[in-house]
């Protein structure tokens, strides 16, 4: 019956359009929720002193615990990167440029990016899972019942801790990346340690440093707000928590890459 | 006094509450019974202001809860304690810190005052021995008692209990029942208790209401409920297999 077919075809088309529409609405809604959360958390930072113990605890949880992973990734990243460009440049007799390239790439881009990716996987995921678990076990409701603002009690300390730890971890990542590259330059490219570090110091630019710090602060806000927002919106049961964690990791990574690109193009693309 | 007027609520197009009207007097212990998933917790959440009805109104002491701003909701909630079904203890604080939480966060008193109040509530619920334990290390019944201690720490005039005796042994249930009754007689607290424990319901209730298919199908004193002629109520209170309720 062609008539029937057409009706059901149209209906399923309308259904997918409306599913798409409600998905889009949900996304817009969620983005708004996250932006308001960022705004509120920053306002709540005026209570940071009262919450200092919680902030320090979160700094330990989100920062210190990921130092080992950050260190290994940075060290190996520096080694791999310098090996690759070192071997390329050696064929042109230009391996002297390896230290300059390493410090530039680490400072301008990789330092903050690597730290951001690791903290997303490490602390962002944990944050989303923790807040999500609190949501499904009615702990967030209990806070509201006691007139304790969950943004002040949960989100602000996590965001503040991230904003304090992320720049420190980024510097740490840059330093270890440079050390990793030093090993390669010394053993594989036959460069003396002294000339390697002299070239490193000569190639550090103030602008690179503050753009790097700016990036790490932006990443800190992105990771903590997206993770907490997903946790606060977690659906029921363990399934809801798993979903919230997964979504928060994927969207944090995406937003880190997007905002990293825009900051780079803003500062180095000829705008500023 | 708590009043629900023609409250309608749907989740994802599924109607959970269909024109529910309840009036709970000051100092009364009002028990809501009904099957799991029928919407009992949803009623408590309307009273506490977590949900706003799709239609209808919720009044606490003649002040409207639904649609109220954050400040007004906070002020109304100050008069209420909510015992959540699973206790809802903050998982990184021990029992004592959980009970003290509302006092500490709102800076209500010096450390020694707070300690005194917390000790008093812990003793009332026989929790002094487990005061330093973490929520993950205590049984479900203890979590519930700790949640109750936290709910009453600011001496609320209204207490909402979500299944206070489920998962407790009979002796502890009796103790909780006794506490609910004492809060009423000694402090004039208004209680709304959600339960499917009929022993507890008969024990503590001034009035019992049965929620079925989104509506209050019967509401009366324990004697009236016991003598109800409604086949649905009869099946529920007797816990029998045959009858109008789908099982
Ligand atoms: N926030 C919510 N979102 C969607 N559905 C909900 C929500 N809260 C409750 N429900 C649904 O409403 C129904 C009643 O839930 P509830 O009030 O918890 O029942 P109970 O009587 O067991 O306490 C259930 O089917 C539940 O799935
Ligand atoms: Mg329930």
Short mmCIF file of C-alpha atoms and ligand atoms in Angstrom, two decimals:
data_model
loop_
_atom_site.label_atom_id
_atom_site.label_comp_id
_atom_site.label_asym_id
_atom_site.label_seq_id
_atom_site.Cartn_x
_atom_site.Cartn_y
_atom_site.Cartn_z
CA UNK A 1 0.00 0.00 0.00
CA UNK A 2 1.91 3.03 -1.23
CA UNK A 3 -0.26 5.52 0.67
CA UNK A 4 0.50 3.87 3.98
CA UNK A 5 4.13 3.67 3.11
CA UNK A 6 4.25 7.37 2.42
CA UNK A 7 2.58 8.23 5.72
CA UNK A 8 4.93 6.07 7.76
CA UNK A 9 7.88 7.35 5.77
CA UNK A 10 6.90 10.91 6.50
CA UNK A 11 6.27 10.11 10.12
CA UNK A 12 9.67 8.52 10.61
CA UNK A 13 11.25 11.48 8.85
CA UNK A 14 9.42 13.87 11.19
CA UNK A 15 10.47 11.73 14.14
CA UNK A 16 14.13 11.99 13.24
CA UNK A 17 13.80 15.73 12.67
CA UNK A 18 12.21 16.15 16.07
CA UNK A 19 14.83 13.90 17.69
CA UNK A 20 17.53 16.03 16.11
CA UNK A 21 15.77 19.16 17.27
CA UNK A 22 15.43 18.01 20.86
CA UNK A 23 19.06 16.88 20.86
CA UNK A 24 20.08 20.34 19.62
CA UNK A 25 17.91 22.03 22.23
CA UNK A 26 19.46 19.86 24.91
CA UNK A 27 22.95 20.84 23.75
CA UNK A 28 22.13 24.54 23.75
CA UNK A 29 20.54 24.16 27.17
CA UNK A 30 23.55 22.28 28.50
CA UNK A 31 26.01 24.81 27.11
CA UNK A 32 24.06 27.57 28.82
CA UNK A 33 24.08 25.57 32.04
CA UNK A 34 27.87 25.17 31.83
CA UNK A 35 28.44 28.87 31.13
CA UNK A 36 26.27 29.88 34.09
CA UNK A 37 28.14 27.34 36.21
CA UNK A 38 31.48 28.94 35.26
CA UNK A 39 30.11 32.38 36.08
CA UNK A 40 28.71 31.27 39.44
CA UNK A 41 31.83 29.35 40.39
CA UNK A 42 33.99 32.39 39.70
CA UNK A 43 31.67 34.55 41.80
CA UNK A 44 31.82 31.97 44.60
CA UNK A 45 35.61 32.25 44.63
CA UNK A 46 35.16 35.11 47.08
CA UNK A 47 34.61 32.34 49.65
CA UNK A 48 37.86 30.67 48.65
CA UNK A 49 39.48 31.42 51.99
CA UNK A 50 36.67 29.75 53.96
CA UNK A 51 37.01 26.71 51.69
CA UNK A 52 40.81 26.67 51.66
CA UNK A 53 41.09 23.20 53.15
CA UNK A 54 38.87 21.73 50.46
CA UNK A 55 40.79 23.61 47.76
CA UNK A 56 44.10 22.26 49.01
CA UNK A 57 42.66 18.76 49.12
CA UNK A 58 41.45 19.12 45.55
CA UNK A 59 44.83 20.47 44.47
CA UNK A 60 46.34 17.31 45.79
CA UNK A 61 43.70 15.10 44.16
CA UNK A 62 43.74 16.75 40.76
CA UNK A 63 47.33 17.96 40.60
CA UNK A 64 49.82 16.08 42.68
CA UNK A 65 48.37 12.69 41.86
CA UNK A 66 48.76 13.26 38.13
CA UNK A 67 52.37 14.45 38.39
CA UNK A 68 53.83 11.03 37.68
CA UNK A 69 51.77 10.52 34.53
CA UNK A 70 52.41 14.08 33.39
CA UNK A 71 56.12 13.62 33.97
CA UNK A 72 56.36 10.38 32.02
CA UNK A 73 54.35 11.73 29.10
CA UNK A 74 56.36 14.96 29.00
CA UNK A 75 59.70 13.21 29.22
CA UNK A 76 58.87 10.69 26.51
CA UNK A 77 57.12 13.34 24.41
CA UNK A 78 60.23 15.52 24.52
CA UNK A 79 62.40 12.56 23.60
CA UNK A 80 60.24 11.41 20.71
CA UNK A 81 59.79 14.90 19.33
CA UNK A 82 63.47 15.81 19.50
CA UNK A 83 64.49 12.49 18.01
CA UNK A 84 62.19 12.98 15.05
CA UNK A 85 63.14 16.56 14.25
CA UNK A 86 66.77 15.89 15.22
CA UNK A 87 67.07 13.10 12.66
CA UNK A 88 65.42 15.27 10.01
CA UNK A 89 67.58 18.31 10.73
CA UNK A 90 70.76 16.26 10.99
CA UNK A 91 70.58 15.38 7.31
CA UNK A 92 70.79 19.12 6.59
CA UNK A 93 73.43 19.67 9.26
CA UNK A 94 71.03 21.84 11.23
CA UNK A 95 70.60 19.83 14.40
CA UNK A 96 71.68 22.88 16.41
CA UNK A 97 68.13 24.11 16.01
CA UNK A 98 66.59 21.25 17.99
CA UNK A 99 66.68 23.01 21.39
CA UNK A 100 65.12 26.17 19.94
CA UNK A 101 62.33 24.18 18.37
CA UNK A 102 61.72 22.11 21.48
CA UNK A 103 61.34 25.03 23.84
CA UNK A 104 59.21 26.93 21.36
CA UNK A 105 56.86 24.06 20.67
CA UNK A 106 56.57 23.15 24.34
CA UNK A 107 55.99 26.71 25.45
CA UNK A 108 53.69 27.80 22.67
CA UNK A 109 51.59 24.69 22.33
CA UNK A 110 52.47 21.26 23.61
CA UNK A 111 53.08 22.03 27.27
CA UNK A 112 49.57 23.27 27.97
CA UNK A 113 47.97 20.84 25.53
CA UNK A 114 49.63 17.72 26.94
CA UNK A 115 48.83 18.78 30.50
CA UNK A 116 45.26 19.56 29.50
CA UNK A 117 44.77 16.18 27.88
CA UNK A 118 46.26 14.32 30.82
CA UNK A 119 44.28 16.26 33.40
CA UNK A 120 41.09 15.70 31.40
CA UNK A 121 41.63 11.96 31.46
CA UNK A 122 42.91 11.93 35.01
CA UNK A 123 41.12 14.55 37.06
CA UNK A 124 38.25 15.59 34.79
CA UNK A 125 36.95 12.04 34.55
CA UNK A 126 37.30 11.54 38.29
CA UNK A 127 35.51 14.82 38.94
CA UNK A 128 32.58 13.96 36.68
CA UNK A 129 32.28 10.52 38.24
CA UNK A 130 32.46 11.87 41.78
CA UNK A 131 29.93 14.65 41.28
CA UNK A 132 27.73 12.31 39.22
CA UNK A 133 27.73 9.72 42.00
CA UNK A 134 26.77 12.42 44.47
CA UNK A 135 23.95 13.46 42.16
CA UNK A 136 22.46 9.98 41.81
CA UNK A 137 22.80 9.18 45.51
CA UNK A 138 20.81 12.32 46.40
CA UNK A 139 23.82 14.00 48.04
CA UNK A 140 23.44 17.11 45.89
CA UNK A 141 19.77 17.30 46.90
CA UNK A 142 20.80 16.91 50.52
CA UNK A 143 23.14 19.88 50.13
CA UNK A 144 20.35 21.97 48.65
CA UNK A 145 18.03 20.88 51.43
CA UNK A 146 20.56 22.26 53.92
CA UNK A 147 20.74 25.47 51.85
CA UNK A 148 24.34 24.69 50.99
CA UNK A 149 25.07 25.95 47.52
CA UNK A 150 26.53 23.00 45.53
CA UNK A 151 28.46 25.44 43.33
CA UNK A 152 30.15 26.90 46.36
CA UNK A 153 30.59 23.59 48.13
CA UNK A 154 31.63 21.39 45.20
CA UNK A 155 32.35 23.24 41.99
CA UNK A 156 34.24 26.29 43.22
CA UNK A 157 36.93 24.38 45.16
CA UNK A 158 37.49 22.05 42.22
CA UNK A 159 37.75 24.88 39.72
CA UNK A 160 40.00 26.96 41.97
CA UNK A 161 42.27 23.97 42.59
CA UNK A 162 42.49 23.27 38.87
CA UNK A 163 43.30 26.90 38.14
CA UNK A 164 46.11 26.80 40.66
CA UNK A 165 47.49 23.40 39.69
CA UNK A 166 47.22 23.57 35.93
CA UNK A 167 49.77 26.37 35.34
CA UNK A 168 52.18 24.72 37.78
CA UNK A 169 51.78 21.36 36.06
CA UNK A 170 52.20 23.00 32.67
CA UNK A 171 55.55 24.51 33.69
CA UNK A 172 56.53 21.13 35.07
CA UNK A 173 55.56 19.46 31.79
CA UNK A 174 57.56 21.98 29.77
CA UNK A 175 60.62 21.47 31.94
CA UNK A 176 60.44 17.69 31.74
CA UNK A 177 59.87 17.84 27.99
CA UNK A 178 63.02 19.94 27.67
CA UNK A 179 64.92 17.48 29.86
CA UNK A 180 63.72 14.56 27.74
CA UNK A 181 64.94 16.34 24.65
CA UNK A 182 68.26 17.03 26.36
CA UNK A 183 68.87 13.32 26.72
CA UNK A 184 68.35 12.79 22.98
CA UNK A 185 70.45 15.81 22.01
CA UNK A 186 73.32 14.63 24.17
CA UNK A 187 73.32 10.96 23.29
CA UNK A 188 71.97 10.86 19.77
CA UNK A 189 72.86 14.21 18.27
CA UNK A 190 76.17 14.70 20.01
CA UNK A 191 75.36 18.13 21.43
CA UNK A 192 76.99 19.26 24.66
CA UNK A 193 74.70 19.85 27.62
CA UNK A 194 76.06 23.31 28.05
CA UNK A 195 75.29 24.49 24.54
CA UNK A 196 71.89 22.77 24.67
CA UNK A 197 70.76 24.65 27.75
CA UNK A 198 72.32 27.91 26.58
CA UNK A 199 70.23 27.67 23.43
CA UNK A 200 67.13 26.80 25.47
CA UNK A 201 67.54 29.86 27.68
CA UNK A 202 68.18 32.10 24.68
CA UNK A 203 64.94 30.93 23.06
CA UNK A 204 62.52 31.53 25.95
CA UNK A 205 60.22 34.40 25.11
CA UNK A 206 58.08 36.25 27.59
CA UNK A 207 55.11 36.29 25.24
CA UNK A 208 55.26 32.51 24.84
CA UNK A 209 55.25 32.18 28.60
CA UNK A 210 52.19 34.24 29.27
CA UNK A 211 50.23 32.77 26.38
CA UNK A 212 51.12 29.38 27.78
CA UNK A 213 49.87 30.37 31.23
CA UNK A 214 46.71 31.88 29.76
CA UNK A 215 46.03 28.65 27.90
CA UNK A 216 46.54 26.55 30.98
CA UNK A 217 44.10 28.72 32.94
CA UNK A 218 41.49 28.48 30.19
CA UNK A 219 41.96 24.70 30.04
CA UNK A 220 41.57 24.50 33.81
CA UNK A 221 38.22 26.30 33.64
CA UNK A 222 37.10 24.14 30.71
CA UNK A 223 37.98 20.82 32.34
CA UNK A 224 36.53 21.60 35.75
CA UNK A 225 33.34 23.23 34.51
CA UNK A 226 32.51 20.61 31.87
CA UNK A 227 33.24 17.76 34.27
CA UNK A 228 31.20 19.25 37.09
CA UNK A 229 28.34 20.21 34.77
CA UNK A 230 28.11 16.69 33.42
CA UNK A 231 28.25 15.28 36.93
CA UNK A 232 25.51 17.62 38.16
CA UNK A 233 23.29 16.61 35.21
CA UNK A 234 23.98 12.88 35.54
CA UNK A 235 20.98 10.64 34.99
CA UNK A 236 19.97 7.91 37.39
CA UNK A 237 21.98 4.88 38.33
CA UNK A 238 25.52 3.78 37.61
CA UNK A 239 24.76 3.98 33.88
CA UNK A 240 24.08 7.69 34.21
CA UNK A 241 27.40 8.26 35.96
CA UNK A 242 29.30 6.32 33.28
CA UNK A 243 27.61 8.29 30.56
CA UNK A 244 28.34 11.60 32.27
CA UNK A 245 32.01 10.67 32.64
CA UNK A 246 32.38 9.66 29.02
CA UNK A 247 30.64 12.74 27.69
CA UNK A 248 32.65 15.03 29.94
CA UNK A 249 35.99 13.58 28.77
CA UNK A 250 35.10 13.82 25.10
CA UNK A 251 33.71 17.33 25.29
CA UNK A 252 36.57 18.60 27.46
CA UNK A 253 39.11 17.30 24.95
CA UNK A 254 37.19 18.87 22.11
CA UNK A 255 36.89 22.22 23.84
CA UNK A 256 40.57 22.18 24.80
CA UNK A 257 41.59 21.67 21.18
CA UNK A 258 39.17 24.28 19.88
CA UNK A 259 40.07 26.93 22.45
CA UNK A 260 43.78 26.10 22.11
CA UNK A 261 43.53 26.76 18.40
CA UNK A 262 41.75 30.05 18.90
CA UNK A 263 44.17 31.31 21.53
CA UNK A 264 47.11 30.39 19.30
CA UNK A 265 45.63 32.09 16.28
CA UNK A 266 44.69 35.11 18.38
CA UNK A 267 48.23 35.63 19.69
CA UNK A 268 50.35 34.27 16.86
CA UNK A 269 48.05 34.55 13.85
CA UNK A 270 48.72 38.24 13.38
CA UNK A 271 45.83 39.60 15.47
CA UNK A 272 47.85 40.66 18.47
CA UNK B 1 0.89 23.27 57.68
CA UNK B 2 1.58 21.71 54.28
CA UNK B 3 -0.85 21.91 51.44
CA UNK B 4 -0.78 20.38 47.98
CA UNK B 5 -3.53 21.68 45.69
CA UNK B 6 -4.34 19.75 42.51
CA UNK B 7 -0.73 18.83 41.85
CA UNK B 8 -0.06 17.31 38.44
CA UNK B 9 3.35 16.01 37.43
CA UNK B 10 4.56 14.09 34.41
CA UNK B 11 8.03 12.78 33.58
CA UNK B 12 8.74 12.17 29.89
CA UNK B 13 5.01 12.24 29.07
CA UNK B 14 4.31 9.68 31.79
CA UNK B 15 1.82 11.00 34.29
CA UNK B 16 3.05 10.31 37.83
CA UNK B 17 0.84 12.61 39.91
CA UNK B 18 -2.66 13.24 38.61
CA UNK B 19 -4.36 15.97 40.60
CA UNK B 20 -3.09 15.16 44.07
CA UNK B 21 -4.51 17.31 46.87
CA UNK B 22 -3.33 16.88 50.44
CA UNK B 23 -3.68 19.07 53.48
CA UNK B 24 -1.40 18.26 56.40
CA UNK B 25 -2.09 20.08 59.66
CA UNK B 26 0.56 21.45 61.96
CA UNK B 27 1.81 18.79 64.34
CA UNK B 28 0.26 15.98 62.38
CA UNK B 29 2.02 12.79 61.31
CA UNK B 30 0.86 12.06 57.81
CA UNK B 31 1.81 8.75 56.20
CA UNK B 32 1.77 8.13 52.47
CA UNK B 33 1.67 4.50 51.42
CA UNK B 34 1.81 2.95 47.97
CA UNK B 35 3.79 0.64 45.76
CA UNK B 36 7.33 1.30 44.60
CA UNK B 37 7.53 3.71 41.68
CA UNK B 38 4.05 5.10 42.28
CA UNK B 39 5.35 8.59 43.06
CA UNK B 40 5.70 8.81 46.84
CA UNK B 41 9.18 10.29 46.73
CA UNK B 42 7.95 12.64 44.03
CA UNK B 43 5.37 14.06 46.47
CA UNK B 44 8.07 14.67 49.09
CA UNK B 45 10.23 16.36 46.48
CA UNK B 46 7.38 18.69 45.62
CA UNK B 47 7.00 19.62 49.27
CA UNK B 48 10.75 20.24 49.55
CA UNK B 49 10.68 22.36 46.40
CA UNK B 50 12.92 20.16 44.23
CA UNK B 51 10.12 19.72 41.72
CA UNK B 52 7.60 22.29 40.63
CA UNK B 53 4.23 20.85 39.66
CA UNK B 54 3.14 21.03 36.00
CA UNK B 55 -0.19 22.31 37.38
CA UNK B 56 -1.28 23.11 40.88
CA UNK B 57 0.42 24.57 43.91
CA UNK B 58 2.38 23.58 46.99
CA UNK B 59 2.11 25.68 50.14
CA UNK B 60 4.28 25.56 53.25
CA UNK B 61 2.66 27.49 56.13
CA UNK B 62 0.53 29.29 53.51
CA UNK B 63 3.62 30.38 51.54
CA UNK B 64 3.92 29.12 48.00
CA UNK B 65 6.88 26.81 47.43
CA UNK B 66 6.53 26.24 43.70
CA UNK B 67 7.99 29.00 41.59
CA UNK B 68 9.69 30.58 44.61
CA UNK B 69 13.15 32.08 44.08
CA UNK B 70 16.30 30.53 45.52
CA UNK B 71 16.24 32.81 48.55
CA UNK B 72 12.64 32.08 49.46
CA UNK B 73 13.11 28.35 48.87
CA UNK B 74 16.13 28.38 51.16
CA UNK B 75 14.12 30.19 53.82
CA UNK B 76 11.24 27.70 53.58
CA UNK B 77 13.65 24.76 53.60
CA UNK B 78 15.22 26.02 56.80
CA UNK B 79 12.06 24.84 58.56
CA UNK B 80 12.32 21.39 57.02
CA UNK B 81 14.45 18.32 57.45
CA UNK B 82 14.55 15.68 54.73
CA UNK B 83 15.57 12.11 55.40
CA UNK B 84 16.57 10.76 52.00
CA UNK B 85 15.92 7.15 51.10
CA UNK B 86 19.60 6.18 51.18
CA UNK B 87 20.66 8.68 53.82
CA UNK B 88 22.53 10.83 51.26
CA UNK B 89 25.57 11.29 53.47
CA UNK B 90 28.44 13.24 51.93
CA UNK B 91 30.81 10.40 51.17
CA UNK B 92 34.11 12.01 52.19
CA UNK B 93 32.88 13.23 55.57
CA UNK B 94 32.52 10.93 58.56
CA UNK B 95 29.25 10.55 60.44
CA UNK B 96 29.97 13.36 62.90
CA UNK B 97 31.08 15.78 60.16
CA UNK B 98 28.00 14.93 58.15
CA UNK B 99 25.70 15.70 61.04
CA UNK B 100 27.59 18.91 61.78
CA UNK B 101 27.62 20.00 58.14
CA UNK B 102 24.60 22.35 58.13
CA UNK B 103 25.81 24.04 61.31
CA UNK B 104 29.39 24.38 60.11
CA UNK B 105 28.52 25.63 56.64
CA UNK B 106 26.15 28.27 57.98
CA UNK B 107 28.51 29.09 60.86
CA UNK B 108 25.74 28.50 63.41
CA UNK B 109 27.66 28.60 66.65
CA UNK B 110 31.14 28.03 68.01
CA UNK B 111 32.94 24.73 67.67
CA UNK B 112 32.04 23.65 71.20
CA UNK B 113 28.38 24.57 70.72
CA UNK B 114 28.25 22.67 67.45
CA UNK B 115 29.92 19.67 69.06
CA UNK B 116 27.38 19.71 71.88
CA UNK B 117 24.40 19.80 69.50
CA UNK B 118 25.89 17.09 67.28
CA UNK B 119 26.63 14.84 70.25
CA UNK B 120 23.06 15.25 71.46
CA UNK B 121 21.64 14.19 68.07
CA UNK B 122 24.12 11.34 67.71
CA UNK B 123 23.15 10.05 71.12
CA UNK B 124 19.46 10.31 70.29
CA UNK B 125 20.05 8.00 67.32
CA UNK B 126 22.58 5.75 69.09
CA UNK B 127 25.37 6.75 66.78
CA UNK B 128 28.01 7.94 69.23
CA UNK B 129 30.04 4.76 68.76
CA UNK B 130 30.16 5.14 64.99
CA UNK B 131 30.66 8.90 64.93
CA UNK B 132 34.11 8.62 63.36
CA UNK B 133 33.22 6.06 60.72
CA UNK B 134 32.96 6.91 57.04
CA UNK B 135 29.65 6.40 55.19
CA UNK B 136 31.16 3.64 53.06
CA UNK B 137 31.97 1.65 56.20
CA UNK B 138 28.54 1.60 57.86
CA UNK B 139 25.36 -0.35 57.20
CA UNK B 140 22.33 0.97 55.36
CA UNK B 141 20.41 1.37 58.60
CA UNK B 142 23.18 3.39 60.16
CA UNK B 143 23.37 5.62 57.09
CA UNK B 144 19.69 6.25 57.48
CA UNK B 145 20.03 7.12 61.16
CA UNK B 146 22.94 9.43 60.41
CA UNK B 147 20.88 11.06 57.67
CA UNK B 148 18.08 11.53 60.19
CA UNK B 149 20.45 13.03 62.74
CA UNK B 150 21.57 15.51 60.11
CA UNK B 151 17.99 16.27 59.10
CA UNK B 152 17.01 17.21 62.65
CA UNK B 153 20.19 19.01 63.66
CA UNK B 154 18.64 22.44 63.05
CA UNK B 155 15.43 21.51 64.90
CA UNK B 156 13.07 21.75 61.92
CA UNK B 157 9.33 22.10 62.41
CA UNK B 158 8.62 19.87 59.42
CA UNK B 159 10.36 16.57 58.75
CA UNK B 160 10.00 14.62 55.53
CA UNK B 161 10.89 10.95 55.83
CA UNK B 162 11.51 8.87 52.72
CA UNK B 163 11.10 5.23 53.77
CA UNK B 164 12.67 5.68 57.21
CA UNK B 165 12.35 2.06 58.27
CA UNK B 166 13.05 0.13 55.07
CA UNK B 167 16.15 -1.99 55.44
CA UNK B 168 16.20 -1.70 59.23
CA UNK B 169 15.79 -4.55 61.69
CA UNK B 170 12.50 -4.57 63.64
CA UNK B 171 14.05 -3.20 66.82
CA UNK B 172 15.68 -0.29 65.05
CA UNK B 173 12.44 0.31 63.13
CA UNK B 174 10.60 0.49 66.43
CA UNK B 175 13.16 2.99 67.66
CA UNK B 176 12.74 5.19 64.59
CA UNK B 177 8.95 4.96 64.95
CA UNK B 178 9.25 5.95 68.58
CA UNK B 179 11.42 8.88 67.61
CA UNK B 180 8.94 10.10 65.01
CA UNK B 181 6.18 9.92 67.60
CA UNK B 182 8.28 11.73 70.22
CA UNK B 183 9.25 14.50 67.84
CA UNK B 184 5.55 15.08 67.40
CA UNK B 185 4.50 14.93 71.03
CA UNK B 186 7.47 16.76 72.52
CA UNK B 187 8.31 19.28 69.84
CA UNK B 188 5.09 19.55 67.85
CA UNK B 189 6.87 18.59 64.64
CA UNK B 190 4.84 18.03 61.49
CA UNK B 191 5.92 14.80 59.80
CA UNK B 192 5.31 13.44 56.33
CA UNK B 193 6.35 9.82 56.14
CA UNK B 194 6.56 7.79 52.96
CA UNK B 195 6.62 4.07 53.58
CA UNK B 196 5.34 0.67 52.59
CA UNK B 197 5.94 -0.69 56.07
CA UNK B 198 2.36 -1.08 57.31
CA UNK B 199 3.38 -1.89 60.90
CA UNK B 200 5.20 1.41 61.08
CA UNK B 201 2.36 3.24 59.32
CA UNK B 202 -0.28 2.05 61.84
CA UNK B 203 2.08 2.86 64.69
CA UNK B 204 2.92 6.44 63.93
CA UNK B 205 0.20 7.83 61.70
CA UNK B 206 -2.49 10.32 62.56
CA UNK B 207 -3.70 9.85 59.03
CA UNK B 208 -2.71 7.51 56.22
CA UNK B 209 -3.17 8.20 52.52
CA UNK B 210 -2.76 5.64 49.79
CA UNK B 211 -1.34 6.72 46.45
CA UNK B 212 -2.35 4.62 43.48
CA UNK B 213 -2.13 5.39 39.77
CA UNK B 214 -1.27 9.03 40.41
CA UNK B 215 -4.14 9.74 42.81
CA UNK B 216 -4.87 9.54 46.51
CA UNK B 217 -7.49 6.81 46.46
CA UNK B 218 -8.10 6.76 50.19
CA UNK B 219 -7.15 8.96 53.10
CA UNK B 220 -8.08 8.51 56.75
CA UNK B 221 -7.09 7.47 60.25
CA UNK B 222 -5.32 4.13 60.70
CA UNK B 223 -8.65 2.62 61.86
CA UNK B 224 -10.41 3.86 58.75
CA UNK B 225 -7.66 2.46 56.51
CA UNK B 226 -7.78 -0.87 58.36
CA UNK B 227 -11.48 -1.04 57.76
CA UNK B 228 -11.35 0.22 54.18
CA UNK B 229 -13.68 -1.40 51.71
CA UNK B 230 -11.57 -0.44 48.67
CA UNK B 231 -10.21 -3.65 47.14
CA UNK B 232 -6.97 -1.87 46.16
CA UNK B 233 -6.33 -0.65 49.69
CA UNK B 234 -7.27 -4.04 51.11
CA UNK B 235 -4.86 -5.83 48.80
CA UNK B 236 -2.04 -3.45 49.64
CA UNK B 237 -2.40 -3.51 53.42
CA UNK B 238 -2.90 -7.26 53.49
CA UNK B 239 -0.11 -7.83 50.97
CA UNK B 240 -2.07 -10.41 49.02
CA UNK B 241 -1.39 -11.61 45.49
CA UNK B 242 -4.94 -11.68 44.19
CA UNK B 243 -6.68 -8.38 43.59
CA UNK B 244 -6.86 -5.36 41.35
CA UNK B 245 -3.19 -4.32 41.69
CA UNK B 246 -1.02 -5.64 38.85
CA UNK B 247 1.86 -7.65 40.20
N1 LIG C 1 13.71 13.31 38.03
C1 LIG C 1 12.99 12.36 37.40
N2 LIG C 1 13.03 12.27 36.06
C2 LIG C 1 12.32 11.34 35.41
N3 LIG C 1 11.53 10.44 36.01
C3 LIG C 1 11.44 10.47 37.34
C4 LIG C 1 12.17 11.43 38.11
N4 LIG C 1 11.89 11.22 39.42
C5 LIG C 1 11.02 10.19 39.46
N5 LIG C 1 10.76 9.73 38.22
C6 LIG C 1 9.84 8.63 37.90
O1 LIG C 1 8.66 8.82 38.61
C7 LIG C 1 8.15 7.59 39.08
C8 LIG C 1 7.88 7.68 40.56
O2 LIG C 1 9.09 7.77 41.25
P1 LIG C 1 9.18 7.88 42.83
O3 LIG C 1 8.41 9.05 43.29
O4 LIG C 1 10.61 7.83 43.17
O5 LIG C 1 8.46 6.54 43.31
P2 LIG C 1 8.37 5.93 44.77
O6 LIG C 1 6.91 5.85 45.07
O7 LIG C 1 8.95 4.56 44.70
O8 LIG C 1 9.12 6.80 45.71
C9 LIG C 1 9.17 6.52 38.72
O9 LIG C 1 8.68 5.84 37.58
C10 LIG C 1 10.40 7.30 38.35
O10 LIG C 1 11.08 6.66 37.31
MG1 LIG C 2 10.84 6.43 46.68
#
